[in-house]
């Protein structure tokens, strides 16, 4: 194969057909304004916006917390099992259209149980949609329960207790929300318990927080993947360690741009990560809030950094090798990528 593209259109076409997995997606962050209005009406929930345009106009953030404030407010329209189902169906349709064959989806139960929504309502709604996508389209998925790090470890423990009857539907636990001031060390005990329960472990680290938080996620939480991980690049010894351990980073370019983790996609660290041998992947994080689903993320960062065909293939391969699929399933997907490329 020739390694460069003649045009952005040619690159976009290559991205569109590339089989891929998405490993960093908050299902509540896929709530499009149109569905937000529909659910607000269906459930009689008041929202502080008069139109879809007004909602979109409110999506201007200068940091992670700006976004989180509006994200937790937005998820307030989700009340019934059907709501969680419909939300998930809408995301899966967008993902499938982007050539996503496998998804690993975060959900934030504490954002709902604190509003009086039963844990069972959330899990049942999401997994019903995941099961349908598998039956209809062969799309596979894993569900990851994410703890809100601005809350206490005791609250995370109580959430893990609530998850116990549903562990057949939950592949792992994660850690998200306000990073700075809430280091991984705060959650060492609940992650140890999750590990003992056989759950996979991931954590957001190095999005706004320092490289020390990535070290903590590795050493104290013993994570299987790092979500974001951008600031790892400030610490060469950490980069060497992540490379030698083959640690997957679930990078989210448009999120990084919208939350001002980078000022310009031309300065995005993805190419540096790949050149350093880091197992980086491309993901959409909260696509409704950040302006694009997974292919939009691939296109934007590939155009800004002039990524080659080999880079894009590496990213797609990394998305499967870094997934929680079985080795047999990973091999099947990698073969499909090789056949495509
Ligand atoms: N970072 C931290 N918490 C989050 C994010 C994110 O990008 N998206 C949803 N919760
Ligand atoms: Zn995230």
mmCIF file of C-alpha atoms and ligand atoms in Angstrom:
data_model
loop_
_atom_site.group_PDB
_atom_site.id
_atom_site.type_symbol
_atom_site.label_atom_id
_atom_site.label_comp_id
_atom_site.label_asym_id
_atom_site.label_seq_id
_atom_site.Cartn_x
_atom_site.Cartn_y
_atom_site.Cartn_z
ATOM 1 C CA UNK A 1 0.000 0.000 0.000
ATOM 2 C CA UNK A 2 1.099 3.555 -0.578
ATOM 3 C CA UNK A 3 1.349 5.173 2.782
ATOM 4 C CA UNK A 4 0.090 8.682 2.199
ATOM 5 C CA UNK A 5 -3.237 10.004 1.010
ATOM 6 C CA UNK A 6 -3.787 12.145 -2.061
ATOM 7 C CA UNK A 7 -6.490 14.155 -0.335
ATOM 8 C CA UNK A 8 -8.481 14.553 2.869
ATOM 9 C CA UNK A 9 -11.401 12.869 1.084
ATOM 10 C CA UNK A 10 -9.295 9.820 0.341
ATOM 11 C CA UNK A 11 -8.147 9.688 3.961
ATOM 12 C CA UNK A 12 -11.751 10.048 5.177
ATOM 13 C CA UNK A 13 -12.858 7.204 2.920
ATOM 14 C CA UNK A 14 -10.095 4.989 4.277
ATOM 15 C CA UNK A 15 -11.100 5.830 7.864
ATOM 16 C CA UNK A 16 -14.784 5.187 7.122
ATOM 17 C CA UNK A 17 -14.167 1.616 6.021
ATOM 18 C CA UNK A 18 -11.555 0.749 8.627
ATOM 19 C CA UNK A 19 -12.841 -1.858 11.122
ATOM 20 C CA UNK A 20 -12.395 -0.426 14.604
ATOM 21 C CA UNK A 21 -13.287 -0.721 18.273
ATOM 22 C CA UNK A 22 -14.267 2.156 20.507
ATOM 23 C CA UNK A 23 -12.850 1.844 24.027
ATOM 24 C CA UNK A 24 -13.605 5.211 25.616
ATOM 25 C CA UNK A 25 -17.222 6.271 25.369
ATOM 26 C CA UNK A 26 -19.420 7.569 28.176
ATOM 27 C CA UNK A 27 -22.924 6.561 27.205
ATOM 28 C CA UNK A 28 -24.384 9.616 28.950
ATOM 29 C CA UNK A 29 -22.047 11.735 26.812
ATOM 30 C CA UNK A 30 -23.732 10.446 23.664
ATOM 31 C CA UNK A 31 -27.021 12.133 24.623
ATOM 32 C CA UNK A 32 -27.792 14.351 21.626
ATOM 33 C CA UNK A 33 -29.761 17.547 22.297
ATOM 34 C CA UNK A 34 -32.672 16.256 20.196
ATOM 35 C CA UNK A 35 -33.028 13.174 22.412
ATOM 36 C CA UNK A 36 -32.514 15.339 25.509
ATOM 37 C CA UNK A 37 -35.582 17.362 24.505
ATOM 38 C CA UNK A 38 -37.586 14.269 23.654
ATOM 39 C CA UNK A 39 -36.830 12.633 27.018
ATOM 40 C CA UNK A 40 -37.412 15.864 28.930
ATOM 41 C CA UNK A 41 -40.874 15.990 27.400
ATOM 42 C CA UNK A 42 -41.565 12.279 27.858
ATOM 43 C CA UNK A 43 -40.593 12.446 31.549
ATOM 44 C CA UNK A 44 -41.836 15.920 32.410
ATOM 45 C CA UNK A 45 -38.312 17.065 33.336
ATOM 46 C CA UNK A 46 -37.600 20.794 33.036
ATOM 47 C CA UNK A 47 -34.393 21.723 31.194
ATOM 48 C CA UNK A 48 -32.923 25.221 31.129
ATOM 49 C CA UNK A 49 -32.856 25.434 27.330
ATOM 50 C CA UNK A 50 -35.490 26.625 24.875
ATOM 51 C CA UNK A 51 -34.129 24.907 21.765
ATOM 52 C CA UNK A 52 -31.628 22.406 20.429
ATOM 53 C CA UNK A 53 -29.584 25.343 19.141
ATOM 54 C CA UNK A 54 -29.455 26.819 22.637
ATOM 55 C CA UNK A 55 -28.186 23.523 24.017
ATOM 56 C CA UNK A 56 -25.450 23.301 21.405
ATOM 57 C CA UNK A 57 -24.464 26.913 22.061
ATOM 58 C CA UNK A 58 -23.977 26.034 25.742
ATOM 59 C CA UNK A 59 -21.357 23.429 24.778
ATOM 60 C CA UNK A 60 -18.389 25.798 24.971
ATOM 61 C CA UNK A 61 -15.989 24.664 27.670
ATOM 62 C CA UNK A 62 -12.718 25.991 28.987
ATOM 63 C CA UNK A 63 -11.837 22.942 31.074
ATOM 64 C CA UNK A 64 -13.078 19.536 32.255
ATOM 65 C CA UNK A 65 -15.198 20.923 35.110
ATOM 66 C CA UNK A 66 -17.093 23.292 32.791
ATOM 67 C CA UNK A 67 -18.110 20.271 30.766
ATOM 68 C CA UNK A 68 -18.910 18.049 33.745
ATOM 69 C CA UNK A 69 -21.341 20.615 35.172
ATOM 70 C CA UNK A 70 -23.436 20.557 32.005
ATOM 71 C CA UNK A 71 -22.959 16.799 31.488
ATOM 72 C CA UNK A 72 -24.419 15.933 34.911
ATOM 73 C CA UNK A 73 -27.265 18.359 34.296
ATOM 74 C CA UNK A 74 -27.974 16.839 30.860
ATOM 75 C CA UNK A 75 -28.231 13.285 32.163
ATOM 76 C CA UNK A 76 -31.088 14.386 34.429
ATOM 77 C CA UNK A 77 -33.580 13.647 31.634
ATOM 78 C CA UNK A 78 -32.716 9.918 31.807
ATOM 79 C CA UNK A 79 -35.255 8.296 34.113
ATOM 80 C CA UNK A 80 -36.653 5.002 32.824
ATOM 81 C CA UNK A 81 -35.218 1.770 31.534
ATOM 82 C CA UNK A 82 -36.555 2.745 28.105
ATOM 83 C CA UNK A 83 -34.596 6.029 28.268
ATOM 84 C CA UNK A 84 -31.304 4.210 28.894
ATOM 85 C CA UNK A 85 -32.199 1.754 26.146
ATOM 86 C CA UNK A 86 -33.026 4.473 23.610
ATOM 87 C CA UNK A 87 -29.870 6.410 24.464
ATOM 88 C CA UNK A 88 -27.759 3.308 23.892
ATOM 89 C CA UNK A 89 -29.553 2.344 20.667
ATOM 90 C CA UNK A 90 -28.849 5.828 19.269
ATOM 91 C CA UNK A 91 -25.148 5.616 20.119
ATOM 92 C CA UNK A 92 -24.774 2.098 18.710
ATOM 93 C CA UNK A 93 -26.340 3.172 15.398
ATOM 94 C CA UNK A 94 -23.811 6.012 15.103
ATOM 95 C CA UNK A 95 -20.942 3.721 16.038
ATOM 96 C CA UNK A 96 -21.983 1.041 13.571
ATOM 97 C CA UNK A 97 -22.191 3.628 10.807
ATOM 98 C CA UNK A 98 -18.572 4.493 11.659
ATOM 99 C CA UNK A 99 -17.343 0.932 11.167
ATOM 100 C CA UNK A 100 -17.179 0.178 14.889
ATOM 101 C CA UNK A 101 -17.338 -3.593 15.400
ATOM 102 C CA UNK A 102 -16.847 -3.640 19.182
ATOM 103 C CA UNK A 103 -17.540 -1.065 21.901
ATOM 104 C CA UNK A 104 -16.548 -0.779 25.536
ATOM 105 C CA UNK A 105 -19.004 1.612 27.116
ATOM 106 C CA UNK A 106 -18.712 3.543 30.359
ATOM 107 C CA UNK A 107 -21.735 4.367 32.431
ATOM 108 C CA UNK A 108 -21.850 6.625 35.494
ATOM 109 C CA UNK A 109 -24.380 4.946 37.835
ATOM 110 C CA UNK A 110 -23.795 7.475 40.609
ATOM 111 C CA UNK A 111 -25.003 10.253 38.311
ATOM 112 C CA UNK A 112 -28.362 8.459 38.294
ATOM 113 C CA UNK A 113 -28.710 6.638 41.613
ATOM 114 C CA UNK A 114 -28.180 9.976 43.415
ATOM 115 C CA UNK A 115 -31.318 11.151 41.579
ATOM 116 C CA UNK A 116 -33.294 8.162 42.791
ATOM 117 C CA UNK A 117 -32.925 5.979 39.673
ATOM 118 C CA UNK A 118 -32.453 2.284 40.510
ATOM 119 C CA UNK A 119 -29.153 0.679 39.502
ATOM 120 C CA UNK A 120 -31.151 -2.104 37.855
ATOM 121 C CA UNK A 121 -33.047 0.379 35.647
ATOM 122 C CA UNK A 122 -29.781 1.736 34.250
ATOM 123 C CA UNK A 123 -28.054 -1.588 33.626
ATOM 124 C CA UNK A 124 -31.124 -3.279 32.215
ATOM 125 C CA UNK A 125 -31.834 -0.462 29.768
ATOM 126 C CA UNK A 126 -28.268 -0.254 28.490
ATOM 127 C CA UNK A 127 -27.718 -4.008 28.229
ATOM 128 C CA UNK A 128 -31.025 -4.594 26.439
ATOM 129 C CA UNK A 129 -29.762 -2.284 23.672
ATOM 130 C CA UNK A 130 -26.326 -3.967 23.659
ATOM 131 C CA UNK A 131 -27.958 -7.388 23.327
ATOM 132 C CA UNK A 132 -30.115 -6.182 20.432
ATOM 133 C CA UNK A 133 -27.084 -4.782 18.589
ATOM 134 C CA UNK A 134 -25.349 -8.112 19.006
ATOM 135 C CA UNK A 135 -28.347 -10.108 17.805
ATOM 136 C CA UNK A 136 -29.102 -7.839 14.848
ATOM 137 C CA UNK A 137 -25.643 -6.783 13.714
ATOM 138 C CA UNK A 138 -23.100 -9.011 15.452
ATOM 139 C CA UNK A 139 -21.743 -5.960 17.223
ATOM 140 C CA UNK A 140 -20.016 -6.917 20.468
ATOM 141 C CA UNK A 141 -19.687 -4.846 23.620
ATOM 142 C CA UNK A 142 -18.431 -4.637 27.193
ATOM 143 C CA UNK A 143 -19.887 -2.454 29.907
ATOM 144 C CA UNK A 144 -17.636 -0.570 32.344
ATOM 145 C CA UNK A 145 -18.989 0.896 35.574
ATOM 146 C CA UNK A 146 -17.237 4.185 36.213
ATOM 147 C CA UNK A 147 -16.889 5.623 39.715
ATOM 148 C CA UNK A 148 -17.208 9.397 40.111
ATOM 149 C CA UNK A 149 -13.889 10.446 41.637
ATOM 150 C CA UNK A 150 -15.217 13.697 43.116
ATOM 151 C CA UNK A 151 -17.314 11.509 45.446
ATOM 152 C CA UNK A 152 -15.850 9.471 48.306
ATOM 153 C CA UNK A 153 -14.359 5.999 48.163
ATOM 154 C CA UNK A 154 -17.140 4.865 50.545
ATOM 155 C CA UNK A 155 -19.677 5.952 47.905
ATOM 156 C CA UNK A 156 -17.750 4.022 45.256
ATOM 157 C CA UNK A 157 -17.810 0.969 47.549
ATOM 158 C CA UNK A 158 -21.581 1.308 47.964
ATOM 159 C CA UNK A 159 -21.932 1.523 44.159
ATOM 160 C CA UNK A 160 -19.856 -1.628 43.727
ATOM 161 C CA UNK A 161 -22.165 -3.323 46.268
ATOM 162 C CA UNK A 162 -25.152 -2.320 44.134
ATOM 163 C CA UNK A 163 -23.435 -3.787 41.067
ATOM 164 C CA UNK A 164 -22.892 -7.232 42.628
ATOM 165 C CA UNK A 165 -26.153 -8.776 41.316
ATOM 166 C CA UNK A 166 -25.254 -7.582 37.791
ATOM 167 C CA UNK A 167 -21.629 -8.643 37.495
ATOM 168 C CA UNK A 168 -22.497 -11.001 34.648
ATOM 169 C CA UNK A 169 -23.232 -7.819 32.641
ATOM 170 C CA UNK A 170 -20.331 -5.676 33.825
ATOM 171 C CA UNK A 171 -16.812 -6.295 32.510
ATOM 172 C CA UNK A 172 -14.898 -3.756 34.513
ATOM 173 C CA UNK A 173 -14.731 -0.602 36.566
ATOM 174 C CA UNK A 174 -13.327 2.819 35.697
ATOM 175 C CA UNK A 175 -12.708 6.178 37.292
ATOM 176 C CA UNK A 176 -13.918 9.463 35.826
ATOM 177 C CA UNK A 177 -15.136 12.995 36.651
ATOM 178 C CA UNK A 178 -13.022 15.821 38.149
ATOM 179 C CA UNK A 179 -9.436 14.596 38.058
ATOM 180 C CA UNK A 180 -7.251 17.180 39.766
ATOM 181 C CA UNK A 181 -7.460 16.821 43.553
ATOM 182 C CA UNK A 182 -8.925 13.319 43.279
ATOM 183 C CA UNK A 183 -5.916 11.069 42.630
ATOM 184 C CA UNK A 184 -6.193 7.350 41.929
ATOM 185 C CA UNK A 185 -4.808 6.632 45.437
ATOM 186 C CA UNK A 186 -8.189 7.742 46.843
ATOM 187 C CA UNK A 187 -9.743 4.601 45.283
ATOM 188 C CA UNK A 188 -7.065 1.984 45.965
ATOM 189 C CA UNK A 189 -9.239 -0.216 48.195
ATOM 190 C CA UNK A 190 -12.351 -0.296 45.998
ATOM 191 C CA UNK A 191 -10.229 -1.097 42.934
ATOM 192 C CA UNK A 192 -8.565 -3.946 44.861
ATOM 193 C CA UNK A 193 -12.013 -5.339 45.647
ATOM 194 C CA UNK A 194 -13.098 -4.993 42.012
ATOM 195 C CA UNK A 195 -9.936 -6.848 40.959
ATOM 196 C CA UNK A 196 -10.735 -9.643 43.435
ATOM 197 C CA UNK A 197 -14.196 -9.868 41.865
ATOM 198 C CA UNK A 198 -12.526 -10.568 38.505
ATOM 199 C CA UNK A 199 -13.350 -7.198 36.988
ATOM 200 C CA UNK A 200 -11.116 -5.393 34.481
ATOM 201 C CA UNK A 201 -9.746 -2.068 35.690
ATOM 202 C CA UNK A 202 -9.312 1.232 33.870
ATOM 203 C CA UNK A 203 -8.946 4.830 35.051
ATOM 204 C CA UNK A 204 -8.931 8.293 33.547
ATOM 205 C CA UNK A 205 -5.462 9.642 34.296
ATOM 206 C CA UNK A 206 -3.282 12.341 32.827
ATOM 207 C CA UNK A 207 -6.125 14.205 31.124
ATOM 208 C CA UNK A 208 -5.749 17.274 33.371
ATOM 209 C CA UNK A 209 -3.897 15.526 36.187
ATOM 210 C CA UNK A 210 -0.097 15.167 36.354
ATOM 211 C CA UNK A 211 2.007 12.143 35.315
ATOM 212 C CA UNK A 212 2.077 11.118 39.010
ATOM 213 C CA UNK A 213 -1.626 10.219 38.652
ATOM 214 C CA UNK A 214 -0.773 7.859 35.783
ATOM 215 C CA UNK A 215 1.906 6.255 37.966
ATOM 216 C CA UNK A 216 -0.667 5.853 40.746
ATOM 217 C CA UNK A 217 -3.207 4.311 38.375
ATOM 218 C CA UNK A 218 -0.587 1.733 37.359
ATOM 219 C CA UNK A 219 0.992 1.080 40.753
ATOM 220 C CA UNK A 220 -1.923 1.442 43.160
ATOM 221 C CA UNK A 221 -5.017 0.665 41.064
ATOM 222 C CA UNK A 222 -3.178 -1.831 38.816
ATOM 223 C CA UNK A 223 -5.214 -0.785 35.794
ATOM 224 C CA UNK A 224 -5.405 -2.688 32.527
ATOM 225 C CA UNK A 225 -5.745 0.549 30.491
ATOM 226 C CA UNK A 226 -5.245 4.267 30.929
ATOM 227 C CA UNK A 227 -8.021 6.569 29.718
ATOM 228 C CA UNK A 228 -6.524 9.670 28.049
ATOM 229 C CA UNK A 229 -2.976 9.579 29.473
ATOM 230 C CA UNK A 230 -1.902 12.673 27.517
ATOM 231 C CA UNK A 231 0.247 14.134 30.262
ATOM 232 C CA UNK A 232 2.312 10.922 30.457
ATOM 233 C CA UNK A 233 4.460 12.497 27.762
ATOM 234 C CA UNK A 234 5.844 14.945 30.336
ATOM 235 C CA UNK A 235 7.638 12.024 32.033
ATOM 236 C CA UNK A 236 10.066 10.079 29.772
ATOM 237 C CA UNK A 237 10.487 7.263 32.307
ATOM 238 C CA UNK A 238 6.716 6.865 32.423
ATOM 239 C CA UNK A 239 6.547 6.745 28.620
ATOM 240 C CA UNK A 240 9.221 4.032 28.585
ATOM 241 C CA UNK A 241 7.261 2.065 31.154
ATOM 242 C CA UNK A 242 3.941 2.391 29.284
ATOM 243 C CA UNK A 243 5.667 1.251 26.077
ATOM 244 C CA UNK A 244 7.361 -1.736 27.704
ATOM 245 C CA UNK A 245 4.134 -2.805 29.408
ATOM 246 C CA UNK A 246 2.180 -2.401 26.159
ATOM 247 C CA UNK A 247 -0.311 -0.256 28.076
ATOM 248 C CA UNK A 248 -3.205 0.944 25.959
ATOM 249 C CA UNK A 249 -4.094 4.647 26.094
ATOM 250 C CA UNK A 250 -7.630 5.565 25.096
ATOM 251 C CA UNK A 251 -7.024 8.961 23.536
ATOM 252 C CA UNK A 252 -9.884 11.328 22.657
ATOM 253 C CA UNK A 253 -8.780 14.089 20.259
ATOM 254 C CA UNK A 254 -11.959 16.172 19.933
ATOM 255 C CA UNK A 255 -12.524 15.918 23.693
ATOM 256 C CA UNK A 256 -8.993 17.201 24.247
ATOM 257 C CA UNK A 257 -9.694 20.120 21.936
ATOM 258 C CA UNK A 258 -13.091 21.014 23.453
ATOM 259 C CA UNK A 259 -11.788 20.774 27.033
ATOM 260 C CA UNK A 260 -8.651 22.777 26.191
ATOM 261 C CA UNK A 261 -6.288 19.908 27.014
ATOM 262 C CA UNK A 262 -4.761 20.955 23.679
ATOM 263 C CA UNK A 263 -5.158 24.423 22.129
ATOM 264 C CA UNK A 264 -5.029 23.171 18.571
ATOM 265 C CA UNK A 265 -5.276 19.669 17.079
ATOM 266 C CA UNK A 266 -2.032 20.404 15.227
ATOM 267 C CA UNK A 267 -0.411 20.258 18.698
ATOM 268 C CA UNK A 268 -2.170 17.039 19.666
ATOM 269 C CA UNK A 269 0.272 14.421 21.076
ATOM 270 C CA UNK A 270 -1.194 11.435 19.202
ATOM 271 C CA UNK A 271 1.527 11.243 16.533
ATOM 272 C CA UNK A 272 4.233 11.630 19.198
ATOM 273 C CA UNK A 273 2.584 8.803 21.132
ATOM 274 C CA UNK A 274 2.564 6.500 18.105
ATOM 275 C CA UNK A 275 6.147 7.364 17.188
ATOM 276 C CA UNK A 276 7.198 6.609 20.776
ATOM 277 C CA UNK A 277 5.620 3.147 20.476
ATOM 278 C CA UNK A 278 2.729 3.852 22.837
ATOM 279 C CA UNK A 279 -0.405 1.758 22.245
ATOM 280 C CA UNK A 280 -2.656 4.737 21.564
ATOM 281 C CA UNK A 281 -6.229 4.443 20.328
ATOM 282 C CA UNK A 282 -8.745 7.020 19.049
ATOM 283 C CA UNK A 283 -12.107 7.438 20.769
ATOM 284 C CA UNK A 284 -14.952 9.920 21.058
ATOM 285 C CA UNK A 285 -15.376 10.197 24.877
ATOM 286 C CA UNK A 286 -18.625 12.261 24.941
ATOM 287 C CA UNK A 287 -19.463 12.677 21.249
ATOM 288 C CA UNK A 288 -22.608 14.732 21.655
ATOM 289 C CA UNK A 289 -20.746 17.317 23.730
ATOM 290 C CA UNK A 290 -17.423 17.305 21.868
ATOM 291 C CA UNK A 291 -18.616 17.520 18.292
ATOM 292 C CA UNK A 292 -18.098 14.109 16.766
ATOM 293 C CA UNK A 293 -18.270 10.345 16.901
ATOM 294 C CA UNK A 294 -15.274 8.103 16.443
ATOM 295 C CA UNK A 295 -14.668 8.657 12.723
ATOM 296 C CA UNK A 296 -14.870 12.429 13.171
ATOM 297 C CA UNK A 297 -12.128 12.017 15.785
ATOM 298 C CA UNK A 298 -9.987 9.937 13.425
ATOM 299 C CA UNK A 299 -10.501 12.400 10.562
ATOM 300 C CA UNK A 300 -9.827 15.537 12.582
ATOM 301 C CA UNK A 301 -6.653 14.283 14.188
ATOM 302 C CA UNK A 302 -5.409 12.533 11.029
ATOM 303 C CA UNK A 303 -5.831 15.709 8.988
ATOM 304 C CA UNK A 304 -4.232 17.908 11.669
ATOM 305 C CA UNK A 305 -1.228 15.602 12.121
ATOM 306 C CA UNK A 306 -1.045 14.265 8.551
ATOM 307 C CA UNK A 307 -1.323 10.677 9.777
ATOM 308 C CA UNK A 308 -0.317 8.003 7.297
ATOM 309 C CA UNK A 309 -2.239 4.896 6.333
ATOM 310 C CA UNK A 310 0.147 2.905 8.525
ATOM 311 C CA UNK A 311 -0.630 5.182 11.490
ATOM 312 C CA UNK A 312 -4.376 4.697 10.992
ATOM 313 C CA UNK A 313 -3.987 0.942 10.714
ATOM 314 C CA UNK A 314 -1.906 0.941 13.897
ATOM 315 C CA UNK A 315 -4.616 2.919 15.714
ATOM 316 C CA UNK A 316 -7.326 0.510 14.591
ATOM 317 C CA UNK A 317 -5.192 -2.517 15.496
ATOM 318 C CA UNK A 318 -4.489 -1.001 18.914
ATOM 319 C CA UNK A 319 -8.225 -0.578 19.492
ATOM 320 C CA UNK A 320 -8.717 -4.341 19.290
ATOM 321 C CA UNK A 321 -5.510 -5.458 20.986
ATOM 322 C CA UNK A 322 -6.318 -3.069 23.859
ATOM 323 C CA UNK A 323 -9.898 -4.299 24.166
ATOM 324 C CA UNK A 324 -11.221 -6.819 26.662
ATOM 325 C CA UNK A 325 -12.157 -9.265 23.901
ATOM 326 C CA UNK A 326 -10.798 -12.814 23.928
ATOM 327 C CA UNK A 327 -7.550 -13.484 22.065
ATOM 328 C CA UNK A 328 -9.513 -15.417 19.418
ATOM 329 C CA UNK A 329 -11.856 -12.490 18.806
ATOM 330 C CA UNK A 330 -8.973 -10.026 18.725
ATOM 331 C CA UNK A 331 -7.225 -12.140 16.090
ATOM 332 C CA UNK A 332 -10.388 -12.243 13.974
ATOM 333 C CA UNK A 333 -10.702 -8.453 14.018
ATOM 334 C CA UNK A 334 -6.995 -7.936 13.302
ATOM 335 C CA UNK A 335 -7.334 -10.187 10.270
ATOM 336 C CA UNK A 336 -10.238 -8.052 9.055
ATOM 337 C CA UNK A 337 -8.095 -4.925 9.389
ATOM 338 C CA UNK A 338 -5.222 -6.541 7.484
ATOM 339 C CA UNK A 339 -7.608 -7.648 4.744
ATOM 340 C CA UNK A 340 -8.976 -4.104 4.500
ATOM 341 C CA UNK A 341 -5.585 -2.402 4.494
HETATM 342 N N1 LIG B 1 -13.054 13.069 31.803
HETATM 343 C C1 LIG B 1 -13.467 12.858 33.050
HETATM 344 N N2 LIG B 1 -14.698 12.513 33.341
HETATM 345 C C2 LIG B 1 -15.583 12.356 32.351
HETATM 346 C C3 LIG B 1 -15.219 12.552 31.046
HETATM 347 C C4 LIG B 1 -13.883 12.922 30.752
HETATM 348 O O1 LIG B 1 -13.457 13.122 29.604
HETATM 349 N N3 LIG B 1 -16.330 12.312 30.301
HETATM 350 C C5 LIG B 1 -17.323 11.968 31.150
HETATM 351 N N4 LIG B 1 -16.863 12.010 32.403
HETATM 352 ZN ZN1 LIG B 2 -13.766 10.018 29.401
#
